[in-house]
CSV table of C-alpha atoms in Angstrom, one decimal:
chain,number,residue,atom,x,y,z
A,231,MET,CA,-26.0,16.4,24.8
A,232,SER,CA,-24.4,16.4,27.8
A,233,GLY,CA,-27.6,15.3,29.8
A,234,ALA,CA,-27.7,18.5,32.1
A,235,PHE,CA,-31.4,18.6,30.6
A,236,PRO,CA,-32.4,15.0,30.6
A,237,ILE,CA,-34.2,13.1,28.1
A,238,GLY,CA,-38.3,13.6,28.8
A,239,SER,CA,-37.4,16.6,30.9
A,240,ILE,CA,-39.3,19.6,30.4
A,241,LEU,CA,-36.9,22.8,29.6
A,242,PRO,CA,-37.3,25.9,31.9
A,243,GLY,CA,-39.6,28.6,30.9
A,244,ASP,CA,-38.5,31.5,28.7
A,245,SER,CA,-38.1,33.7,31.8
A,246,GLU,CA,-35.4,31.6,33.2
A,247,LEU,CA,-33.7,31.0,29.9
A,248,LEU,CA,-33.5,34.4,29.1
A,249,GLN,CA,-31.9,35.3,32.2
A,250,ARG,CA,-29.5,32.3,32.1
A,251,PHE,CA,-28.1,32.9,28.7
A,252,LYS,CA,-28.8,36.6,28.6
A,253,VAL,CA,-30.2,36.6,25.2
A,254,SER,CA,-33.2,38.5,23.6
A,255,ARG,CA,-36.5,36.7,23.4
A,256,THR,CA,-36.0,36.7,19.5
A,257,VAL,CA,-32.8,34.9,19.9
A,258,LEU,CA,-34.3,32.5,22.2
A,259,ARG,CA,-37.3,31.9,19.9
A,260,GLU,CA,-34.8,31.1,16.8
A,261,SER,CA,-32.7,29.0,19.0
A,262,MET,CA,-35.6,26.9,20.2
A,263,LYS,CA,-36.6,26.4,16.2
A,264,THR,CA,-33.4,25.3,15.6
A,265,LEU,CA,-33.4,22.8,18.4
A,266,ALA,CA,-36.7,21.5,17.1
A,267,ALA,CA,-35.9,21.3,13.5
A,268,LYS,CA,-32.9,18.6,14.6
A,269,GLY,CA,-35.2,17.1,16.3
A,270,LEU,CA,-33.7,17.7,19.9
A,271,VAL,CA,-36.9,19.2,21.5
A,272,VAL,CA,-40.5,19.4,20.9
A,273,PRO,CA,-42.6,22.3,22.0
A,274,ARG,CA,-45.9,21.4,23.6
A,275,ALA,CA,-48.9,24.0,24.3
A,276,ARG,CA,-49.5,24.4,28.0
A,277,VAL,CA,-46.7,21.8,28.5
A,278,GLY,CA,-43.7,23.2,27.3
A,279,THR,CA,-40.7,22.4,25.6
A,280,ARG,CA,-40.0,18.5,26.2
A,281,VAL,CA,-36.3,17.1,25.2
A,282,THR,CA,-37.2,14.1,23.1
A,283,GLU,CA,-36.1,10.7,22.7
A,284,LYS,CA,-32.3,10.0,21.1
A,285,ILE,CA,-34.2,8.2,18.3
A,286,HIS,CA,-35.8,11.5,17.1
A,287,TRP,CA,-32.2,13.2,17.2
A,288,ASN,CA,-31.0,14.2,13.6
A,289,MET,CA,-27.5,12.4,14.0
A,290,PHE,CA,-26.3,13.2,10.6
A,291,ASP,CA,-26.5,17.1,11.2
A,292,THR,CA,-23.4,18.2,11.5
A,293,ALA,CA,-24.1,20.5,14.4
A,294,VAL,CA,-25.4,17.9,16.5
A,295,LEU,CA,-22.6,15.8,15.9
A,296,THR,CA,-20.1,18.4,16.8
A,297,TRP,CA,-22.2,19.0,20.2
A,298,HIS,CA,-21.8,15.4,20.8
A,299,PHE,CA,-17.9,15.6,20.8
A,300,GLU,CA,-18.0,19.0,22.6
A,301,SER,CA,-19.8,17.2,25.6
A,302,GLY,CA,-17.7,14.3,25.3
A,303,VAL,CA,-18.2,10.7,23.4
A,304,ASN,CA,-17.6,7.5,24.6
A,305,GLU,CA,-16.5,4.0,22.6
A,306,GLU,CA,-20.0,3.1,21.8
A,307,PHE,CA,-20.5,6.2,20.1
A,308,LEU,CA,-17.5,6.2,18.2
A,309,LEU,CA,-18.0,3.0,17.0
A,310,HIS,CA,-21.5,3.5,15.9
A,311,LEU,CA,-19.9,6.4,13.6
A,312,TYR,CA,-17.6,3.8,12.0
A,313,ASP,CA,-20.6,1.5,11.4
A,314,ILE,CA,-22.0,4.4,9.3
A,315,ARG,CA,-18.7,5.3,7.7
A,316,LEU,CA,-18.5,1.6,6.4
A,317,ALA,CA,-22.1,1.6,5.2
A,318,PHE,CA,-21.3,4.3,2.4
A,319,GLU,CA,-17.3,5.1,2.1
A,320,PRO,CA,-16.2,1.8,0.3
A,321,PHE,CA,-19.1,2.2,-1.9
A,322,ALA,CA,-18.3,5.8,-2.3
A,323,ALA,CA,-14.6,4.8,-3.2
A,324,SER,CA,-15.8,2.1,-5.8
A,325,LEU,CA,-18.0,4.8,-7.3
A,326,VAL,CA,-14.6,6.8,-7.7
A,327,ALA,CA,-12.8,3.9,-9.5
A,328,GLU,CA,-15.6,4.3,-12.2
A,329,ARG,CA,-16.1,7.7,-12.2
A,330,ALA,CA,-13.0,10.1,-11.2
A,331,SER,CA,-11.1,11.9,-13.8
A,332,ALA,CA,-7.2,11.8,-14.1
A,333,GLU,CA,-6.9,15.4,-12.5
A,334,GLU,CA,-9.1,14.0,-9.6
A,335,ILE,CA,-6.9,10.6,-9.2
A,336,GLU,CA,-3.8,12.7,-9.3
A,337,ALA,CA,-5.2,15.0,-6.9
A,338,LEU,CA,-6.1,11.8,-4.2
A,339,ARG,CA,-2.6,10.7,-4.9
A,340,ARG,CA,-1.3,13.9,-3.9
A,341,LEU,CA,-3.3,14.0,-0.7
A,342,ALA,CA,-2.5,10.1,0.3
A,343,MET,CA,1.3,11.1,0.1
A,344,ALA,CA,0.9,14.4,2.0
A,345,MET,CA,0.2,11.8,5.0
A,346,ALA,CA,3.5,10.7,5.0
A,347,ALA,CA,5.1,13.7,5.9
A,348,PRO,CA,7.4,13.3,9.0
A,349,GLU,CA,6.6,16.1,10.6
A,350,HIS,CA,3.0,15.3,11.2
A,351,THR,CA,1.1,15.7,14.6
A,352,PRO,CA,-2.0,13.9,15.3
A,353,ASP,CA,-4.2,16.9,14.6
A,354,SER,CA,-2.1,17.7,11.3
A,355,LEU,CA,-2.6,14.3,10.3
A,356,ALA,CA,-5.9,14.1,11.0
A,357,VAL,CA,-6.7,17.4,8.7
A,358,ALA,CA,-4.3,15.3,6.0
A,359,ASP,CA,-6.6,12.3,6.8
A,360,LEU,CA,-9.9,14.4,6.0
A,361,HIS,CA,-8.9,16.2,3.0
A,362,PHE,CA,-8.6,12.4,1.4
A,363,HIS,CA,-11.9,11.4,2.5
A,364,LEU,CA,-13.7,14.6,1.5
A,365,ALA,CA,-12.1,14.2,-1.8
A,366,ILE,CA,-12.9,11.0,-2.1
A,367,THR,CA,-16.9,12.1,-1.8
A,368,GLU,CA,-16.4,14.7,-4.2
A,369,ALA,CA,-14.8,12.3,-6.7
A,370,SER,CA,-17.6,9.9,-6.4
A,371,HIS,CA,-19.8,12.6,-8.8
A,372,ASN,CA,-22.8,11.6,-6.3
A,373,PRO,CA,-24.7,14.6,-4.7
A,374,PHE,CA,-25.7,12.8,-1.5
A,375,MET,CA,-22.0,11.4,-1.2
A,376,ARG,CA,-20.9,14.6,-0.8
A,377,THR,CA,-23.7,15.6,1.6
A,378,LEU,CA,-22.9,12.6,3.6
A,379,GLY,CA,-19.0,14.2,3.5
A,380,GLY,CA,-20.3,16.7,6.0
A,381,LEU,CA,-20.5,13.7,8.5
A,382,ILE,CA,-16.8,13.1,7.9
A,383,GLU,CA,-15.8,16.7,8.2
A,384,ALA,CA,-17.6,16.7,11.7
A,385,ALA,CA,-16.4,13.4,12.9
A,386,LEU,CA,-13.2,12.1,11.6
A,387,VAL,CA,-11.1,14.9,13.3
A,388,GLY,CA,-12.6,14.3,16.6
A,389,MET,CA,-12.3,10.5,16.2
A,390,PHE,CA,-8.6,10.9,15.2
A,391,ARG,CA,-7.6,12.5,18.1
A,392,MET,CA,-8.2,9.6,20.1
A,393,SER,CA,-7.5,6.7,17.4
A,394,ALA,CA,-4.1,7.9,16.1
A,395,PRO,CA,-1.2,6.0,16.4
A,396,PRO,CA,1.9,7.2,18.2
A,397,ALA,CA,4.5,9.3,16.3
A,398,SER,CA,7.0,6.6,17.2
A,399,ASN,CA,5.0,4.2,14.9
A,400,GLY,CA,5.5,6.3,12.2
A,401,PHE,CA,2.8,7.5,10.0
A,402,GLY,CA,3.7,5.8,6.6
A,403,ASN,CA,1.3,3.0,7.1
A,404,ILE,CA,-1.2,5.3,7.0
A,405,ALA,CA,-0.2,7.0,3.5
A,406,ASP,CA,0.2,3.3,2.7
A,407,SER,CA,-3.3,2.2,3.1
A,408,HIS,CA,-4.7,5.2,1.6
A,409,MET,CA,-2.4,5.0,-1.4
A,410,ALA,CA,-3.9,1.1,-1.9
A,411,ILE,CA,-7.2,3.1,-2.3
A,412,VAL,CA,-5.9,5.4,-4.8
A,413,GLU,CA,-4.1,2.5,-6.8
A,414,ALA,CA,-7.3,0.7,-6.8
A,415,ILE,CA,-9.0,3.8,-8.2
A,416,ALA,CA,-6.5,4.2,-11.1
A,417,ALA,CA,-6.9,0.9,-11.8
A,418,HIS,CA,-10.6,1.4,-12.3
A,419,ASP,CA,-11.2,-1.7,-9.8
A,420,GLY,CA,-13.9,-0.7,-8.1
A,421,PRO,CA,-14.3,-3.6,-5.8
A,422,ALA,CA,-10.6,-3.5,-4.9
A,423,ALA,CA,-11.1,0.3,-3.9
A,424,HIS,CA,-14.4,-0.8,-2.2
A,425,LYS,CA,-12.1,-3.6,-0.1
A,426,ALA,CA,-9.2,-1.0,0.5
A,427,MET,CA,-11.5,1.6,2.0
A,428,GLU,CA,-12.8,-0.6,4.4
A,429,PHE,CA,-9.6,-1.7,5.5
A,430,VAL,CA,-8.8,1.8,6.1
A,431,ILE,CA,-11.8,2.2,8.2
A,432,PHE,CA,-11.7,-1.2,10.0
A,433,ASP,CA,-8.2,0.1,10.8
A,434,GLY,CA,-9.5,3.0,12.5
A,435,ARG,CA,-11.8,1.3,14.7
A,436,ARG,CA,-9.4,-1.1,15.5
A,437,HIS,CA,-7.5,2.1,17.1
A,438,VAL,CA,-10.5,3.4,18.7
A,439,GLN,CA,-11.2,0.1,20.6
A,440,GLN,CA,-7.5,-0.1,21.6
A,441,THR,CA,-7.4,3.7,22.9
A,442,PHE,CA,-10.2,3.0,25.3
A,443,ALA,CA,-8.9,-0.5,26.4
A,444,ALA,CA,-5.8,1.2,27.3
A,445,LEU,CA,-7.6,3.8,29.3
A,446,VAL,CA,-9.5,0.7,31.4
A,447,ASP,CA,-6.3,-0.8,31.8
A,448,ALA,CA,-4.7,2.6,33.3
C-alpha cells in the first residue's frame, strides 16, 4: 500500500523476508497466500512473487481498505470511496423503506438522535455515524448489502476523521440529515429515503473536498 515495494517489482526472496520480519517459514507462506488471495501479488515459478497492478487488488476487502488508511490516503482515494457509497447506500435506504420492521425503524431513529449528543468528539461521532449506516445495511434484509457493510465499517471512521465538521458548528445538522432518512423510511417512501441518503453522502464528500482544499491553502 505504501509503495515500499512498487507495482511490478519482485519481492525479496524467502530468506530475506524471514530475516526481515522474524517469522517462521509457515507464517511467511500463509502471509503470501493471503496477499495473493487479495490480488496484491502473484507468484511465478523461477521468477518470484511480483506486486500486481492495482486493477487486480480486491478493493472491497476490508483488510486492503484498512491497509490503505494505515499507509495514508489522498483526496482521490477518498472521493472514489464516496462514489462507491453513492452507488449502493441510497438504494439500500430505499430497500429499508420497503422492508424494515417497526422495531428496526425505531432503532434507526435512536441511532440518528444519538448523533445530536453535544459531548461528541469527531471520533465518537464517527462511531455513531458508522452504527447508523451499518444498521441501514442490516435493515435492508439483503445479504449482499450486509456484506458491503464491511466496506463502510472499514472506511467511514477514517473518512470521518478528515471530514467531520468542527464542534463549533454543532453536530445537530448531522443528526437532522440522518433523521430525514429515518422519516422517509418510516413513511415507507423509497424515493425520499434514496434522496435523503444521497444528501448525507454528498455532504460528507463536500467536507472531504473542503478539508483537502484547506490543507492546500495552508
